[in-house]
Coordinates of C-alpha atoms and ligand atoms in Angstrom, one line a residue:
M1 CA -21.1 -12.0 2.4
D2 CA -22.4 -11.5 -1.1
H3 CA -19.6 -12.3 -3.4
H4 CA -21.2 -10.7 -6.5
L5 CA -20.0 -7.2 -7.0
S6 CA -22.8 -4.5 -7.1
P7 CA -23.3 -3.0 -10.5
E8 CA -21.4 0.2 -9.3
L9 CA -18.4 -1.8 -8.1
E10 CA -18.4 -3.9 -11.3
E11 CA -18.4 -0.7 -13.3
L12 CA -15.5 0.6 -11.3
R13 CA -13.6 -2.6 -11.7
R14 CA -14.1 -2.5 -15.5
T15 CA -13.1 1.2 -15.7
V16 CA -9.9 0.6 -13.8
E17 CA -9.1 -2.6 -15.7
E18 CA -9.4 -0.7 -19.0
F19 CA -7.3 2.2 -17.6
A20 CA -4.6 -0.3 -16.4
H21 CA -4.6 -2.0 -19.8
D22 CA -4.7 1.1 -22.0
A23 CA -2.9 3.8 -20.1
V24 CA -0.6 1.9 -17.6
A25 CA 0.6 -1.2 -19.4
P26 CA 2.1 0.4 -22.5
K27 CA 4.1 3.0 -20.5
I28 CA 5.0 1.8 -17.1
G29 CA 7.9 -0.5 -18.1
D30 CA 10.0 2.6 -19.2
F31 CA 9.3 4.5 -16.0
Y32 CA 10.3 1.4 -14.0
E33 CA 13.6 1.0 -15.9
R34 CA 14.4 4.7 -15.4
H35 CA 13.3 4.5 -11.7
E36 CA 11.1 7.5 -12.4
F37 CA 7.8 8.5 -10.8
P38 CA 5.0 8.4 -13.4
Y39 CA 3.4 11.8 -12.8
E40 CA 1.2 11.8 -15.8
I41 CA -0.4 8.4 -14.9
V42 CA -0.9 9.5 -11.3
R43 CA -2.5 12.7 -12.5
E44 CA -4.9 10.7 -14.6
M45 CA -5.7 8.5 -11.6
G46 CA -6.5 11.6 -9.7
R47 CA -8.8 12.8 -12.5
M48 CA -10.6 9.5 -12.3
G49 CA -11.3 10.0 -8.6
L50 CA -9.3 7.0 -7.5
F51 CA -7.5 8.8 -4.6
G52 CA -10.9 9.8 -3.3
L53 CA -12.6 6.4 -3.6
P54 CA -13.3 5.7 0.1
F55 CA -14.1 9.2 1.3
P56 CA -17.4 11.1 1.5
E57 CA -18.3 13.5 -1.3
E58 CA -18.3 16.5 1.1
Y59 CA -14.5 16.2 1.3
G60 CA -14.1 15.8 -2.4
G61 CA -14.3 11.9 -2.3
M62 CA -16.3 9.5 -4.4
G63 CA -18.5 8.3 -1.5
G64 CA -17.2 4.7 -1.8
D65 CA -15.6 2.5 0.8
Y66 CA -12.7 0.1 1.4
L67 CA -14.2 -2.5 -0.9
A68 CA -14.1 0.0 -3.8
L69 CA -10.5 0.9 -3.0
G70 CA -9.6 -2.8 -3.0
I71 CA -11.2 -3.4 -6.3
A72 CA -9.3 -0.5 -7.9
L73 CA -6.0 -1.7 -6.3
E74 CA -6.4 -5.2 -7.5
E75 CA -7.1 -4.2 -11.1
L76 CA -4.1 -1.8 -11.1
A77 CA -1.7 -4.4 -9.5
R78 CA -2.8 -7.0 -12.2
V79 CA -0.7 -4.8 -14.5
D80 CA 1.7 -2.9 -12.3
S81 CA 2.4 -2.6 -8.6
S82 CA 4.3 0.7 -8.5
I83 CA 1.1 2.5 -9.6
A84 CA -1.0 0.4 -7.2
I85 CA 1.2 1.1 -4.1
T86 CA 1.2 4.8 -5.0
L87 CA -2.6 4.7 -4.8
E88 CA -2.6 2.5 -1.7
A89 CA -0.1 4.6 0.3
G90 CA -1.8 7.9 -0.9
V91 CA -5.2 6.7 0.3
S92 CA -4.6 4.3 3.2
L93 CA -1.6 5.9 4.8
G94 CA -1.7 9.5 3.4
A95 CA -5.4 10.6 3.5
M96 CA -7.0 8.0 5.8
P97 CA -5.4 9.2 9.0
V98 CA -6.6 12.7 8.3
Y99 CA -10.1 11.4 7.6
R100 CA -10.2 9.1 10.6
F101 CA -8.6 11.3 13.3
G102 CA -8.4 14.8 11.9
T103 CA -10.3 17.8 13.2
E104 CA -13.0 19.3 10.9
A105 CA -10.5 22.1 10.0
Q106 CA -7.7 19.5 9.1
K107 CA -10.1 17.5 6.9
R108 CA -11.3 20.7 5.1
E109 CA -7.7 21.8 4.6
W110 CA -6.3 18.5 3.3
L111 CA -8.8 16.0 2.1
P112 CA -10.1 17.8 -1.1
R113 CA -6.6 18.0 -2.5
L114 CA -5.6 14.5 -1.4
C115 CA -8.8 13.1 -2.9
S116 CA -8.2 14.8 -6.2
G117 CA -4.6 13.5 -6.4
E118 CA -3.4 17.0 -6.7
V119 CA -1.4 16.4 -3.5
L120 CA 0.0 13.1 -2.2
G121 CA 0.1 12.3 1.5
A122 CA 2.5 9.9 3.3
F123 CA 2.7 8.2 6.7
G124 CA 6.0 8.1 8.6
L125 CA 6.1 5.4 11.2
T126 CA 9.1 3.2 10.4
E127 CA 12.5 4.3 11.8
P128 CA 16.0 3.1 11.0
D129 CA 16.2 1.2 14.3
G130 CA 12.8 -0.6 14.0
G131 CA 9.7 -1.1 11.9
S132 CA 7.9 -4.1 13.4
D133 CA 8.4 -2.8 16.9
A134 CA 6.8 0.5 16.2
G135 CA 6.4 1.2 20.0
A136 CA 10.2 1.7 20.0
T137 CA 9.7 5.1 18.2
R138 CA 12.7 7.4 18.9
T139 CA 11.5 10.5 17.0
T140 CA 10.4 13.1 19.6
A141 CA 8.1 16.1 19.5
R142 CA 8.2 18.7 22.3
L143 CA 5.5 21.4 22.6
D144 CA 7.2 24.8 22.9
P145 CA 4.9 26.8 25.2
N146 CA 6.3 30.1 24.0
T147 CA 5.3 29.7 20.4
N148 CA 2.7 26.9 20.8
E149 CA 4.5 24.8 18.3
W150 CA 5.7 21.2 18.1
V151 CA 9.4 20.8 17.8
I152 CA 10.2 17.6 16.0
N153 CA 13.5 15.7 15.9
G154 CA 14.2 12.3 14.5
T155 CA 14.5 10.1 11.4
K156 CA 12.0 8.0 9.5
C157 CA 12.9 5.5 6.8
F158 CA 11.3 3.7 3.8
I159 CA 8.5 6.3 3.6
T160 CA 6.3 5.8 0.4
N161 CA 5.1 8.9 -1.5
S162 CA 7.2 11.2 0.8
G163 CA 9.4 13.0 -1.7
T164 CA 7.5 13.5 -5.0
D165 CA 7.0 17.0 -6.5
I166 CA 3.3 16.7 -5.4
T167 CA 3.8 15.4 -1.9
G168 CA 2.0 17.8 0.4
L169 CA 2.3 16.2 3.9
V170 CA 3.8 13.5 6.0
T171 CA 2.0 12.4 9.1
V172 CA 4.8 11.3 11.6
T173 CA 4.6 9.4 14.8
A174 CA 6.7 10.9 17.6
V175 CA 7.1 10.5 21.4
T176 CA 5.4 13.5 23.0
D177 CA 5.5 12.3 26.6
R178 CA 6.3 9.4 28.9
A179 CA 3.9 7.5 31.2
E180 CA 4.8 7.0 34.9
D181 CA 6.3 3.6 34.1
G182 CA 8.6 5.2 31.5
R183 CA 6.6 3.9 28.5
P184 CA 6.5 6.4 25.6
R185 CA 3.3 8.2 24.7
I186 CA 3.2 8.5 21.0
S187 CA 1.3 11.1 19.0
S188 CA 0.7 11.7 15.3
I189 CA 1.6 15.1 13.8
I190 CA 1.1 16.5 10.3
V191 CA 4.3 17.9 8.8
P192 CA 3.7 19.8 5.5
S193 CA 6.3 19.3 2.8
G194 CA 8.9 22.1 2.7
T195 CA 8.7 22.9 6.5
P196 CA 12.2 24.2 7.5
G197 CA 14.4 21.4 9.0
F198 CA 12.4 18.7 7.3
T199 CA 14.7 17.0 4.8
V200 CA 13.8 14.4 2.2
A201 CA 16.7 12.2 1.0
A202 CA 17.2 11.0 -2.5
P203 CA 15.0 8.0 -3.5
Y204 CA 16.3 4.6 -2.4
S205 CA 17.6 2.2 -5.0
K206 CA 15.1 -0.7 -4.6
V207 CA 14.7 -4.3 -5.7
G208 CA 11.2 -3.6 -6.9
W209 CA 8.4 -0.9 -7.0
N210 CA 10.8 1.1 -9.0
A211 CA 8.3 3.6 -10.4
S212 CA 7.1 4.4 -6.8
D213 CA 8.7 7.0 -4.4
T214 CA 10.4 5.8 -1.2
R215 CA 12.6 8.0 0.9
E216 CA 14.3 8.5 4.2
L217 CA 13.2 11.6 6.1
S218 CA 15.0 13.6 8.7
F219 CA 13.6 16.2 11.1
V220 CA 15.9 18.6 12.9
D221 CA 14.1 21.1 15.1
V222 CA 11.2 21.1 12.7
R223 CA 8.5 23.4 14.0
V224 CA 4.8 23.0 13.2
P225 CA 1.8 24.6 14.9
A226 CA 0.3 22.8 17.9
A227 CA -2.9 22.5 15.8
N228 CA -1.1 20.0 13.5
L229 CA -1.5 17.3 16.1
L230 CA -3.6 14.6 14.5
G231 CA -6.2 13.1 16.9
E232 CA -5.6 13.0 20.6
E233 CA -2.2 13.5 22.2
G234 CA -0.7 10.2 23.3
R235 CA -3.2 8.1 21.1
G236 CA -0.8 7.9 18.2
Y237 CA 0.0 4.2 18.8
A238 CA -3.7 3.1 18.8
Q239 CA -4.3 5.3 15.8
F240 CA -1.6 3.8 13.6
L241 CA -2.6 0.3 14.7
R242 CA -6.1 1.0 13.3
I243 CA -4.6 2.5 10.1
L244 CA -2.3 -0.5 9.6
D245 CA -5.2 -3.0 10.2
E246 CA -7.2 -1.3 7.4
G247 CA -4.1 -0.9 5.2
R248 CA -3.5 -4.6 5.3
I249 CA -6.7 -5.2 3.5
A250 CA -5.6 -2.8 0.8
I251 CA -2.1 -4.5 0.5
S252 CA -3.9 -7.8 0.3
A253 CA -6.0 -6.6 -2.6
L254 CA -2.9 -5.4 -4.3
A255 CA -1.1 -8.7 -3.7
T256 CA -4.2 -10.5 -5.1
G257 CA -3.9 -8.3 -8.2
L258 CA -0.2 -9.2 -8.7
A259 CA -1.0 -12.9 -8.2
Q260 CA -3.8 -12.6 -10.8
G261 CA -1.6 -10.7 -13.2
C262 CA 0.9 -13.6 -13.0
V263 CA -1.9 -15.9 -14.1
D264 CA -3.0 -13.6 -17.0
E265 CA 0.6 -13.4 -18.3
S266 CA 1.2 -17.1 -17.9
V267 CA -1.9 -18.2 -19.8
K268 CA -1.1 -15.8 -22.6
Y269 CA 2.5 -17.0 -22.8
A270 CA 1.7 -20.7 -22.4
K271 CA -0.6 -20.5 -25.5
E272 CA 2.0 -18.8 -27.6
R273 CA 5.3 -20.5 -26.7
Q274 CA 6.1 -23.6 -28.7
A275 CA 8.4 -26.4 -27.4
F276 CA 8.8 -29.9 -28.7
G277 CA 6.3 -29.3 -31.5
R278 CA 3.3 -27.9 -29.4
S279 CA 2.4 -24.9 -27.2
I280 CA 3.8 -25.3 -23.7
G281 CA 0.2 -24.8 -22.4
G282 CA -0.6 -28.2 -23.9
Y283 CA 1.7 -29.9 -21.3
Q284 CA 0.0 -30.9 -18.1
A285 CA 2.9 -29.8 -16.0
I286 CA 2.3 -26.2 -17.1
Q287 CA -1.5 -26.5 -16.9
F288 CA -1.3 -27.7 -13.3
K289 CA 1.0 -25.0 -12.4
I290 CA -1.3 -22.4 -13.8
A291 CA -4.4 -24.0 -12.3
D292 CA -2.7 -23.8 -8.9
M293 CA -1.9 -20.2 -9.5
E294 CA -5.5 -19.4 -10.3
M295 CA -6.7 -21.3 -7.2
K296 CA -4.4 -19.2 -5.0
A297 CA -5.4 -15.8 -6.6
H298 CA -9.1 -16.7 -6.3
T299 CA -8.8 -17.7 -2.6
A300 CA -6.8 -14.5 -1.9
R301 CA -9.6 -12.5 -3.4
L302 CA -12.2 -14.1 -1.2
A303 CA -9.9 -13.4 1.8
W304 CA -9.4 -9.7 1.2
R305 CA -13.1 -9.1 0.2
D306 CA -14.2 -10.9 3.4
A307 CA -12.0 -8.6 5.5
A308 CA -13.1 -5.5 3.6
S309 CA -16.8 -6.5 4.0
R310 CA -16.3 -6.8 7.7
L311 CA -14.7 -3.5 7.9
V312 CA -17.4 -1.8 5.8
S313 CA -20.2 -3.3 7.9
G314 CA -18.5 -2.2 11.2
E315 CA -17.7 -5.8 12.4
P316 CA -14.3 -6.7 13.9
F317 CA -11.9 -7.4 11.1
K318 CA -8.4 -7.4 12.6
K319 CA -7.8 -11.2 12.4
E320 CA -9.3 -11.4 8.9
A321 CA -7.2 -8.5 7.7
A322 CA -4.0 -10.2 9.0
L323 CA -5.1 -13.6 7.5
A324 CA -5.8 -12.0 4.1
K325 CA -2.5 -10.0 4.1
L326 CA -0.4 -13.1 5.1
Y327 CA -2.1 -15.4 2.6
S328 CA -2.2 -13.1 -0.4
S329 CA 1.4 -11.9 0.0
T330 CA 2.6 -15.5 0.3
I331 CA 0.8 -16.6 -2.8
A332 CA 1.8 -13.4 -4.7
V333 CA 5.5 -14.5 -4.2
D334 CA 4.5 -18.1 -5.2
N335 CA 2.7 -17.0 -8.4
A336 CA 5.5 -14.6 -9.4
R337 CA 8.0 -17.4 -9.1
D338 CA 5.9 -19.8 -11.0
A339 CA 5.0 -17.3 -13.7
T340 CA 8.7 -16.5 -14.2
Q341 CA 9.4 -20.3 -14.5
I342 CA 6.7 -20.6 -17.2
H343 CA 8.3 -17.8 -19.2
G344 CA 11.7 -19.6 -19.1
G345 CA 14.6 -17.3 -20.0
Y346 CA 12.2 -14.5 -21.1
G347 CA 10.9 -14.4 -17.6
F348 CA 14.3 -13.1 -16.5
M349 CA 14.2 -10.3 -19.0
N350 CA 12.8 -7.0 -17.7
E351 CA 10.8 -6.4 -20.9
Y352 CA 8.4 -9.1 -19.7
P353 CA 5.8 -8.0 -17.1
V354 CA 6.4 -11.1 -15.1
A355 CA 10.0 -10.0 -14.4
R356 CA 8.6 -6.9 -12.8
M357 CA 6.0 -8.9 -10.9
W358 CA 8.7 -11.1 -9.5
R359 CA 10.7 -8.2 -8.3
D360 CA 7.6 -6.4 -6.9
S361 CA 6.3 -9.5 -5.1
K362 CA 8.8 -9.9 -2.2
I363 CA 8.0 -6.5 -0.5
L364 CA 4.4 -7.7 0.0
E365 CA 5.7 -10.1 2.7
I366 CA 7.5 -7.2 4.4
G367 CA 5.6 -3.9 4.1
E368 CA 2.7 -2.9 6.4
G369 CA 3.6 -5.6 8.8
T370 CA 5.9 -8.6 7.9
S371 CA 4.5 -12.1 7.6
E372 CA 5.9 -12.8 11.1
V373 CA 4.0 -9.9 12.5
Q374 CA 0.8 -11.1 10.8
R375 CA 1.3 -14.5 12.4
M376 CA 1.8 -12.8 15.8
L377 CA -1.5 -10.9 15.3
I378 CA -3.4 -14.0 14.3
A379 CA -2.0 -15.9 17.3
R380 CA -2.9 -13.1 19.6
E381 CA -6.5 -13.0 18.2
L382 CA -6.6 -16.7 19.0
G383 CA -5.7 -16.0 22.6
L384 CA -2.2 -17.4 22.4
A385 CA 0.1 -14.4 22.9
G386 CA 1.3 -13.6 26.4
Ligands
LIG401 C1 9.4 -0.2 -0.3 C2 9.0 0.0 1.1 C3 8.0 1.0 1.4 C4 7.6 1.2 2.7 N1 6.7 2.2 3.0 C5 6.5 2.6 4.3 C6 5.7 3.8 4.6 O1 5.1 4.4 3.7 N2 5.6 4.1 5.9 C7 6.2 3.4 6.9 O2 6.1 3.9 8.1 N3 6.9 2.3 6.7 C8 7.1 1.9 5.4 N4 7.9 0.8 5.1 C9 8.5 0.1 6.2 C10 7.9 -1.3 6.4 O3 6.6 -1.2 7.0 C11 8.9 -2.0 7.4 O4 10.1 -2.3 6.6 C12 8.4 -3.3 8.0 O5 7.3 -3.0 8.9 C13 9.4 -4.1 8.7 O6 10.2 -3.3 9.6 P1 11.8 -3.4 9.5 O7 12.2 -3.2 8.1 O8 12.3 -2.4 10.5 O9 12.1 -4.9 9.9 P2 12.4 -5.4 11.5 O10 11.2 -5.0 12.3 O11 13.7 -5.0 11.9 O12 12.3 -7.0 11.2 C14 13.4 -7.7 10.7 C15 12.9 -9.2 10.7 O13 12.6 -9.7 12.0 C16 11.3 -10.2 12.1 N5 10.8 -9.9 13.5 C17 10.7 -8.7 14.1 N6 10.2 -8.9 15.3 C18 9.8 -10.2 15.4 C19 9.2 -11.0 16.4 N7 8.8 -10.4 17.6 N8 9.0 -12.3 16.2 C20 9.4 -12.9 15.0 N9 10.0 -12.2 14.0 C21 10.2 -10.8 14.2 C22 10.6 -9.4 11.0 O14 9.4 -10.1 10.7 C23 11.6 -9.4 9.9 O15 11.6 -10.6 9.3 C24 8.2 0.5 3.8 C25 9.2 -0.5 3.5 C26 9.6 -0.7 2.2 C27 10.7 -1.7 1.9

């Protein structure tokens, strides 16, 4: 792997870094405090082409790949994670299933609007009775032969980007059949926002990611055309495993950004803050803490870029994606805790970015596969699981 960014990727990195610094940093704290979705910032990200980064130009994308997406996510999360997760979920969970598994007609219908950020997509996998054990899906979809429509019933929980004013679709996983041994056959189905019987609850009150949109969804006899099936019937389980494998690389890039943001803020603060007659950055205890934080962010970056390079070049990347996600989320929590400590009492005040980073870090060990699930995947790749 060449660890130098190409001139195009370096240009993208610089552009997003500047945008995060100039357009996100001054405004996002207020949105976060008000638990409000930052439409104007998301619109601007759409204009910049960020939602289309890894998609071909023929569908309205930028012709990039997962490496480009990761670079953008890392730079955004250095400043704010609500913005970064809105992009991550919009691309990896909203648009990517349509691109990977959709028919040509589905791609033409949805991708140009998803790539421009005019419309956000969401992915509804998790249910109130289980997230890690996604095979235990209870939502059902029955094909009505009279109308040639799927009839969907069930509940999904914790779904990102599912209830904004610009949400256009949610892809849901549902049991469409059972195998002879009784095991459920799961399929993915596109449900456009506003379909009768599809209800979006009020946003959750969350510990972090407060300027991002997360909702519970319910489906009561929701009817969509048979043509809204995404990919092959009964292949939904395999499809979402692929989507989650890729998504973990994106979450890892986001976690790396948060970890690096903690370093950025800590260096700045350690130079300014005086204690016992000198800046606290002059004390070795603080220097060593920040040096360790930098080491962890750097290593996490190597891990996600390695997994992304494997994905882009068509090599197996499942284990590397799980390693990168596990490591970067662990060290994001470490760095957020240490950055808060370096800020002393100010670190506990919401006006300081590190307070937001601390609150935003924990979910990284939970979403898109918990740390326990990542360990299970790594052990399985090592031939250990039964
Ligand atoms: C803010 C937010 C946004 C989210 N966005 C989305 C989204 O857009 N789409 C979506 O589908 N989901 C989304 N999720 C759901 C998220 O992916 C799940 O919360 C996560 O996968 C864990 O599932 P769970 O909450 O049901 O926990 P559970 O699966 O109930 O797990 C509880 C605990 O048990 C552990 N555990 C479970 N099984 C095992 C085992 N076999 N061995 C050891 N330990 C185990 C877990 O690691 C965890 O610590 C989101 C969640 C949050 C909080």
